[in-house]
Structures are given as structure tokens and as C-alpha cells.
């Protein structure tokens, strides 16, 4: 079982909306107001699926990137704290994590620029 699948087995989205709609709403709601005062701006998320990797492979095939931008390049300590803040917010939302797992995601990452991603799980 993948890392996210183990963690995600704890969680699930419910309601009238489909899993994908609930997932999008949950992520957008969670991330939109996460950083007050313009520390970082949530710009959205992207789903990446590596079709060149077999489904049965032991490597991450499908992952989610949650994307933010800082108004100016942050110091290392601020960047590390921001990654931690985003990841912990996502991980604490059990319904969202279960939905991601059920949708086949192996990993969630956070990005604050176009060049780097930081894995949450």
C-alpha cells in the first residue's frame, strides 16, 4: 500500500457532490485563506499522472501539486514553515485525504514557484 493510501485510508468525502467536485472544493477552501496578509497566494492545484509508469509499479504514478506564489522570494526558514503549514493543513483534512486516496493519488506536493516542489506525503 502506498504512503498516501495508508494515510488516506482514514478519510473520505461525503455529500451530494462527486468525489472530484468535493476534492476541488475542499482544496480550494482549505488553501485560499491559509496565508493571511499576502504571505503567499494560493493559485490552484494540478493533477499529474505519469502514464509511462505502469499502474503496478512501486513508484508514485499520480500526484497532486498544490500551488502558491510568494510576492517576493522567501527566506529558507519562511519557505520551510510555509511548506509545513500547507502539508499539515492538507493532512488534517481526513475527508480530503481519503478522497485523494480513493481517486488513486500516490502523493501530494506543494509548490511556491515553477521550479521546486516539496512532497507532503
GROMACS .gro file of N, CA and C in nm:
model
  363
    1UNK      N    1   0.085  -0.118   0.000
    1UNK     CA    2   0.000   0.000   0.000
    1UNK      C    3   0.089   0.124   0.000
    2UNK      N    4   0.057   0.225  -0.083
    2UNK     CA    5   0.139   0.345  -0.092
    2UNK      C    6   0.126   0.428   0.034
    3UNK      N    7   0.219   0.523   0.051
    3UNK     CA    8   0.217   0.610   0.168
    3UNK      C    9   0.085   0.685   0.179
    4UNK      N   10   0.042   0.744   0.068
    4UNK     CA   11  -0.082   0.820   0.073
    4UNK      C   12  -0.201   0.728   0.093
    5UNK      N   13  -0.196   0.609   0.036
    5UNK     CA   14  -0.308   0.516   0.053
    5UNK      C   15  -0.323   0.477   0.199
    6UNK      N   16  -0.211   0.454   0.268
    6UNK     CA   17  -0.217   0.420   0.411
    6UNK      C   18  -0.279   0.534   0.489
    7UNK      N   19  -0.230   0.655   0.463
    7UNK     CA   20  -0.282   0.770   0.534
    7UNK      C   21  -0.424   0.800   0.492
    8UNK      N   22  -0.450   0.786   0.365
    8UNK     CA   23  -0.579   0.821   0.310
    8UNK      C   24  -0.687   0.721   0.348
    9UNK      N   25  -0.649   0.602   0.387
    9UNK     CA   26  -0.748   0.502   0.426
    9UNK      C   27  -0.830   0.550   0.545
   10UNK      N   28  -0.782   0.652   0.614
   10UNK     CA   29  -0.852   0.705   0.730
   10UNK      C   30  -0.967   0.800   0.695
   11UNK      N   31  -0.975   0.841   0.568
   11UNK     CA   32  -1.058   0.956   0.534
   11UNK      C   33  -1.155   0.936   0.420
   12UNK      N   34  -1.258   1.022   0.404
   12UNK     CA   35  -1.346   1.016   0.286
   12UNK      C   36  -1.439   1.136   0.278
   13UNK      N   37  -1.461   1.187   0.158
   13UNK     CA   38  -1.554   1.298   0.138
   13UNK      C   39  -1.695   1.242   0.122
   14UNK      N   40  -1.793   1.312   0.179
   14UNK     CA   41  -1.931   1.268   0.165
   14UNK      C   42  -2.015   1.384   0.113
   15UNK      N   43  -2.139   1.356   0.078
   15UNK     CA   44  -2.230   1.459   0.032
   15UNK      C   45  -2.281   1.430  -0.108
   16UNK      N   46  -2.350   1.529  -0.163
   16UNK     CA   47  -2.414   1.514  -0.293
   16UNK      C   48  -2.313   1.527  -0.407
   17UNK      N   49  -2.210   1.606  -0.390
   17UNK     CA   50  -2.113   1.630  -0.497
   17UNK      C   51  -2.032   1.504  -0.525
   18UNK      N   52  -1.981   1.494  -0.645
   18UNK     CA   53  -1.894   1.382  -0.679
   18UNK      C   54  -1.763   1.397  -0.604
   19UNK      N   55  -1.684   1.291  -0.601
   19UNK     CA   56  -1.557   1.296  -0.530
   19UNK      C   57  -1.467   1.404  -0.586
   20UNK      N   58  -1.460   1.418  -0.718
   20UNK     CA   59  -1.373   1.520  -0.778
   20UNK      C   60  -1.419   1.661  -0.743
   21UNK      N   61  -1.550   1.684  -0.745
   21UNK     CA   62  -1.601   1.816  -0.709
   21UNK      C   63  -1.574   1.845  -0.562
   22UNK      N   64  -1.597   1.747  -0.477
   22UNK     CA   65  -1.573   1.766  -0.333
   22UNK      C   66  -1.426   1.792  -0.309
   23UNK      N   67  -1.341   1.718  -0.378
   23UNK     CA   68  -1.197   1.735  -0.365
   23UNK      C   69  -1.157   1.877  -0.403
   24UNK      N   70  -1.205   1.926  -0.516
   24UNK     CA   71  -1.172   2.061  -0.561
   24UNK      C   72  -1.220   2.166  -0.463
   25UNK      N   73  -1.342   2.151  -0.417
   25UNK     CA   74  -1.396   2.246  -0.319
   25UNK      C   75  -1.314   2.244  -0.192
   26UNK      N   76  -1.283   2.124  -0.141
   26UNK     CA   77  -1.207   2.114  -0.017
   26UNK      C   78  -1.069   2.177  -0.030
   27UNK      N   79  -1.000   2.147  -0.136
   27UNK     CA   80  -0.866   2.203  -0.155
   27UNK      C   81  -0.873   2.354  -0.168
   28UNK      N   82  -0.963   2.405  -0.251
   28UNK     CA   83  -0.975   2.549  -0.270
   28UNK      C   84  -1.011   2.620  -0.140
   29UNK      N   85  -1.105   2.564  -0.065
   29UNK     CA   86  -1.146   2.626   0.062
   29UNK      C   87  -1.031   2.624   0.162
   30UNK      N   88  -0.965   2.510   0.174
   30UNK     CA   89  -0.854   2.497   0.269
   30UNK      C   90  -0.739   2.592   0.238
   31UNK      N   91  -0.707   2.605   0.111
   31UNK     CA   92  -0.586   2.677   0.072
   31UNK      C   93  -0.606   2.827   0.051
   32UNK      N   94  -0.726   2.869   0.015
   32UNK     CA   95  -0.749   3.009  -0.021
   32UNK      C   96  -0.714   3.109   0.088
   33UNK      N   97  -0.745   3.078   0.212
   33UNK     CA   98  -0.721   3.172   0.321
   33UNK      C   99  -0.613   3.124   0.416
   34UNK      N  100  -0.527   3.034   0.371
   34UNK     CA  101  -0.427   2.975   0.458
   34UNK      C  102  -0.320   3.075   0.501
   35UNK      N  103  -0.282   3.165   0.411
   35UNK     CA  104  -0.178   3.262   0.441
   35UNK      C  105  -0.237   3.403   0.446
   36UNK      N  106  -0.254   3.458   0.566
   36UNK     CA  107  -0.310   3.593   0.578
   36UNK      C  108  -0.208   3.700   0.539
   37UNK      N  109  -0.259   3.815   0.506
   37UNK     CA  110  -0.174   3.931   0.481
   37UNK      C  111  -0.080   3.918   0.363
   38UNK      N  112  -0.113   3.838   0.266
   38UNK     CA  113  -0.032   3.830   0.146
   38UNK      C  114   0.100   3.757   0.160
   39UNK      N  115   0.118   3.676   0.267
   39UNK     CA  116   0.241   3.598   0.280
   39UNK      C  117   0.265   3.516   0.153
   40UNK      N  118   0.162   3.443   0.113
   40UNK     CA  119   0.166   3.363  -0.010
   40UNK      C  120   0.024   3.357  -0.064
   41UNK      N  121   0.011   3.349  -0.194
   41UNK     CA  122  -0.120   3.346  -0.257
   41UNK      C  123  -0.143   3.208  -0.319
   42UNK      N  124  -0.258   3.150  -0.287
   42UNK     CA  125  -0.297   3.022  -0.345
   42UNK      C  126  -0.341   3.047  -0.489
   43UNK      N  127  -0.283   2.972  -0.585
   43UNK     CA  128  -0.321   2.994  -0.724
   43UNK      C  129  -0.390   2.872  -0.785
   44UNK      N  130  -0.397   2.762  -0.711
   44UNK     CA  131  -0.469   2.646  -0.759
   44UNK      C  132  -0.391   2.517  -0.739
   45UNK      N  133  -0.443   2.411  -0.799
   45UNK     CA  134  -0.374   2.282  -0.789
   45UNK      C  135  -0.379   2.215  -0.925
   46UNK      N  136  -0.291   2.118  -0.941
   46UNK     CA  137  -0.285   2.044  -1.066
   46UNK      C  138  -0.266   1.897  -1.036
   47UNK      N  139  -0.332   1.815  -1.114
   47UNK     CA  140  -0.320   1.670  -1.103
   47UNK      C  141  -0.223   1.623  -1.210
   48UNK      N  142  -0.126   1.541  -1.170
   48UNK     CA  143  -0.027   1.488  -1.263
   48UNK      C  144  -0.033   1.336  -1.258
   49UNK      N  145  -0.047   1.277  -1.376
   49UNK     CA  146  -0.047   1.131  -1.384
   49UNK      C  147   0.055   1.088  -1.487
   50UNK      N  148   0.152   1.010  -1.443
   50UNK     CA  149   0.257   0.961  -1.529
   50UNK      C  150   0.209   0.835  -1.600
   51UNK      N  151   0.166   0.850  -1.723
   51UNK     CA  152   0.113   0.738  -1.800
   51UNK      C  153   0.223   0.640  -1.842
   52UNK      N  154   0.348   0.687  -1.839
   52UNK     CA  155   0.459   0.600  -1.877
   52UNK      C  156   0.499   0.502  -1.767
   53UNK      N  157   0.443   0.519  -1.648
   53UNK     CA  158   0.471   0.429  -1.537
   53UNK      C  159   0.355   0.332  -1.523
   54UNK      N  160   0.383   0.201  -1.522
   54UNK     CA  161   0.274   0.103  -1.508
   54UNK      C  162   0.200   0.118  -1.376
   55UNK      N  163   0.072   0.092  -1.378
   55UNK     CA  164  -0.011   0.102  -1.258
   55UNK      C  165   0.043   0.014  -1.146
   56UNK      N  166   0.102  -0.098  -1.181
   56UNK     CA  167   0.153  -0.192  -1.081
   56UNK      C  168   0.291  -0.156  -1.029
   57UNK      N  169   0.353  -0.052  -1.081
   57UNK     CA  170   0.487  -0.012  -1.037
   57UNK      C  171   0.486   0.036  -0.893
   58UNK      N  172   0.600   0.021  -0.828
   58UNK     CA  173   0.612   0.061  -0.687
   58UNK      C  174   0.650   0.208  -0.671
   59UNK      N  175   0.647   0.285  -0.778
   59UNK     CA  176   0.680   0.427  -0.770
   59UNK      C  177   0.554   0.511  -0.785
   60UNK      N  178   0.563   0.634  -0.738
   60UNK     CA  179   0.447   0.724  -0.745
   60UNK      C  180   0.412   0.751  -0.891
   61UNK      N  181   0.286   0.731  -0.923
   61UNK     CA  182   0.237   0.748  -1.060
   61UNK      C  183   0.146   0.869  -1.073
   62UNK      N  184   0.062   0.893  -0.974
   62UNK     CA  185  -0.036   1.000  -0.981
   62UNK      C  186  -0.018   1.088  -0.857
   63UNK      N  187  -0.004   1.217  -0.879
   63UNK     CA  188   0.012   1.306  -0.765
   63UNK      C  189  -0.054   1.440  -0.788
   64UNK      N  190  -0.074   1.510  -0.678
   64UNK     CA  191  -0.140   1.640  -0.677
   64UNK      C  192  -0.038   1.744  -0.636
   65UNK      N  193  -0.034   1.855  -0.709
   65UNK     CA  194   0.052   1.968  -0.674
   65UNK      C  195  -0.037   2.084  -0.634
   66UNK      N  196  -0.022   2.130  -0.510
   66UNK     CA  197  -0.094   2.247  -0.461
   66UNK      C  198   0.001   2.365  -0.477
   67UNK      N  199  -0.045   2.469  -0.549
   67UNK     CA  200   0.044   2.574  -0.596
   67UNK      C  201   0.015   2.709  -0.530
   68UNK      N  202   0.123   2.773  -0.483
   68UNK     CA  203   0.119   2.906  -0.421
   68UNK      C  204   0.228   2.991  -0.484
   69UNK      N  205   0.218   3.121  -0.464
   69UNK     CA  206   0.325   3.212  -0.502
   69UNK      C  207   0.346   3.314  -0.391
   70UNK      N  208   0.473   3.342  -0.363
   70UNK     CA  209   0.511   3.447  -0.270
   70UNK      C  210   0.525   3.577  -0.348
   71UNK      N  211   0.496   3.691  -0.286
   71UNK     CA  212   0.515   3.818  -0.357
   71UNK      C  213   0.663   3.848  -0.381
   72UNK      N  214   0.751   3.796  -0.294
   72UNK     CA  215   0.897   3.810  -0.309
   72UNK      C  216   0.959   3.679  -0.261
   73UNK      N  217   1.075   3.644  -0.311
   73UNK     CA  218   1.137   3.518  -0.268
   73UNK      C  219   1.152   3.512  -0.115
   74UNK      N  220   1.107   3.403  -0.054
   74UNK     CA  221   1.114   3.393   0.091
   74UNK      C  222   1.251   3.346   0.140
   75UNK      N  223   1.277   3.371   0.266
   75UNK     CA  224   1.396   3.315   0.328
   75UNK      C  225   1.371   3.167   0.349
   76UNK      N  226   1.479   3.091   0.366
   76UNK     CA  227   1.466   2.946   0.381
   76UNK      C  228   1.374   2.907   0.497
   77UNK      N  229   1.386   2.976   0.609
   77UNK     CA  230   1.304   2.943   0.725
   77UNK      C  231   1.156   2.968   0.696
   78UNK      N  232   1.124   3.076   0.626
   78UNK     CA  233   0.985   3.105   0.591
   78UNK      C  234   0.932   3.001   0.491
   79UNK      N  235   1.013   2.962   0.396
   79UNK     CA  236   0.973   2.861   0.299
   79UNK      C  237   0.945   2.729   0.368
   80UNK      N  238   1.034   2.687   0.456
   80UNK     CA  239   1.015   2.561   0.528
   80UNK      C  240   0.890   2.565   0.614
   81UNK      N  241   0.867   2.674   0.682
   81UNK     CA  242   0.747   2.689   0.765
   81UNK      C  243   0.621   2.688   0.679
   82UNK      N  244   0.629   2.748   0.562
   82UNK     CA  245   0.513   2.752   0.472
   82UNK      C  246   0.480   2.613   0.417
   83UNK      N  247   0.583   2.539   0.379
   83UNK     CA  248   0.561   2.401   0.332
   83UNK      C  249   0.495   2.320   0.443
   84UNK      N  250   0.547   2.332   0.562
   84UNK     CA  251   0.490   2.259   0.676
   84UNK      C  252   0.344   2.298   0.700
   85UNK      N  253   0.315   2.425   0.693
   85UNK     CA  254   0.179   2.474   0.716
   85UNK      C  255   0.081   2.417   0.613
   86UNK      N  256   0.119   2.418   0.486
   86UNK     CA  257   0.033   2.365   0.381
   86UNK      C  258   0.014   2.215   0.400
   87UNK      N  259   0.123   2.144   0.418
   87UNK     CA  260   0.115   1.998   0.431
   87UNK      C  261   0.031   1.956   0.551
   88UNK      N  262   0.051   2.019   0.664
   88UNK     CA  263  -0.025   1.982   0.783
   88UNK      C  264  -0.173   2.016   0.767
   89UNK      N  265  -0.205   2.124   0.699
   89UNK     CA  266  -0.344   2.158   0.674
   89UNK      C  267  -0.410   2.052   0.588
   90UNK      N  268  -0.340   2.007   0.484
   90UNK     CA  269  -0.394   1.901   0.398
   90UNK      C  270  -0.409   1.771   0.475
   91UNK      N  271  -0.307   1.733   0.549
   91UNK     CA  272  -0.309   1.604   0.619
   91UNK      C  273  -0.414   1.596   0.728
   92UNK      N  274  -0.449   1.709   0.785
   92UNK     CA  275  -0.550   1.710   0.891
   92UNK      C  276  -0.692   1.697   0.836
   93UNK      N  277  -0.710   1.718   0.707
   93UNK     CA  278  -0.842   1.705   0.646
   93UNK      C  279  -0.862   1.561   0.603
   94UNK      N  280  -0.913   1.481   0.691
   94UNK     CA  281  -0.926   1.337   0.667
   94UNK      C  282  -1.015   1.306   0.547
   95UNK      N  283  -1.121   1.379   0.530
   95UNK     CA  284  -1.210   1.355   0.417
   95UNK      C  285  -1.138   1.379   0.284
   96UNK      N  286  -1.064   1.486   0.278
   96UNK     CA  287  -0.990   1.517   0.156
   96UNK      C  288  -0.885   1.410   0.127
   97UNK      N  289  -0.812   1.368   0.225
   97UNK     CA  290  -0.709   1.267   0.206
   97UNK      C  291  -0.770   1.135   0.162
   98UNK      N  292  -0.881   1.098   0.220
   98UNK     CA  293  -0.948   0.974   0.178
   98UNK      C  294  -0.991   0.986   0.031
   99UNK      N  295  -1.046   1.099  -0.006
   99UNK     CA  296  -1.090   1.119  -0.143
   99UNK      C  297  -0.972   1.109  -0.240
  100UNK      N  298  -0.861   1.171  -0.204
  100UNK     CA  299  -0.742   1.163  -0.289
  100UNK      C  300  -0.696   1.018  -0.303
  101UNK      N  301  -0.695   0.947  -0.194
  101UNK     CA  302  -0.656   0.806  -0.198
  101UNK      C  303  -0.751   0.726  -0.286
  102UNK      N  304  -0.879   0.747  -0.265
  102UNK     CA  305  -0.979   0.675  -0.345
  102UNK      C  306  -0.967   0.707  -0.494
  103UNK      N  307  -0.922   0.829  -0.524
  103UNK     CA  308  -0.904   0.871  -0.664
  103UNK      C  309  -0.770   0.827  -0.722
  104UNK      N  310  -0.691   0.752  -0.643
  104UNK     CA  311  -0.567   0.695  -0.693
  104UNK      C  312  -0.442   0.777  -0.676
  105UNK      N  313  -0.447   0.883  -0.595
  105UNK     CA  314  -0.327   0.965  -0.576
  105UNK      C  315  -0.227   0.893  -0.486
  106UNK      N  316  -0.099   0.900  -0.526
  106UNK     CA  317   0.009   0.839  -0.450
  106UNK      C  318   0.083   0.942  -0.365
  107UNK      N  319   0.070   1.070  -0.399
  107UNK     CA  320   0.149   1.171  -0.333
  107UNK      C  321   0.082   1.308  -0.348
  108UNK      N  322   0.111   1.395  -0.252
  108UNK     CA  323   0.069   1.536  -0.259
  108UNK      C  324   0.194   1.620  -0.239
  109UNK      N  325   0.211   1.720  -0.325
  109UNK     CA  326   0.325   1.810  -0.317
  109UNK      C  327   0.276   1.954  -0.312
  110UNK      N  328   0.362   2.043  -0.263
  110UNK     CA  329   0.332   2.185  -0.262
  110UNK      C  330   0.442   2.257  -0.338
  111UNK      N  331   0.403   2.360  -0.413
  111UNK     CA  332   0.500   2.439  -0.489
  111UNK      C  333   0.477   2.586  -0.459
  112UNK      N  334   0.587   2.660  -0.452
  112UNK     CA  335   0.580   2.805  -0.432
  112UNK      C  336   0.645   2.880  -0.547
  113UNK      N  337   0.693   2.805  -0.645
  113UNK     CA  338   0.746   2.863  -0.768
  113UNK      C  339   0.738   2.757  -0.877
  114UNK      N  340   0.782   2.790  -0.995
  114UNK     CA  341   0.772   2.696  -1.108
  114UNK      C  342   0.885   2.594  -1.111
  115UNK      N  343   0.982   2.608  -1.023
  115UNK     CA  344   1.100   2.523  -1.029
  115UNK      C  345   1.110   2.416  -0.923
  116UNK      N  346   1.038   2.429  -0.811
  116UNK     CA  347   1.056   2.337  -0.699
  116UNK      C  348   0.923   2.288  -0.646
  117UNK      N  349   0.922   2.161  -0.606
  117UNK     CA  350   0.807   2.102  -0.540
  117UNK      C  351   0.856   2.038  -0.410
  118UNK      N  352   0.770   2.040  -0.309
  118UNK     CA  353   0.803   1.981  -0.180
  118UNK      C  354   0.696   1.879  -0.147
  119UNK      N  355   0.737   1.755  -0.126
  119UNK     CA  356   0.643   1.648  -0.101
  119UNK      C  357   0.587   1.655   0.041
  120UNK      N  358   0.453   1.643   0.050
  120UNK     CA  359   0.389   1.635   0.180
  120UNK      C  360   0.386   1.490   0.227
  121UNK      N  361   0.350   1.402   0.135
  121UNK     CA  362   0.344   1.259   0.166
  121UNK      C  363   0.342   1.180   0.040
   0.00000   0.00000   0.00000
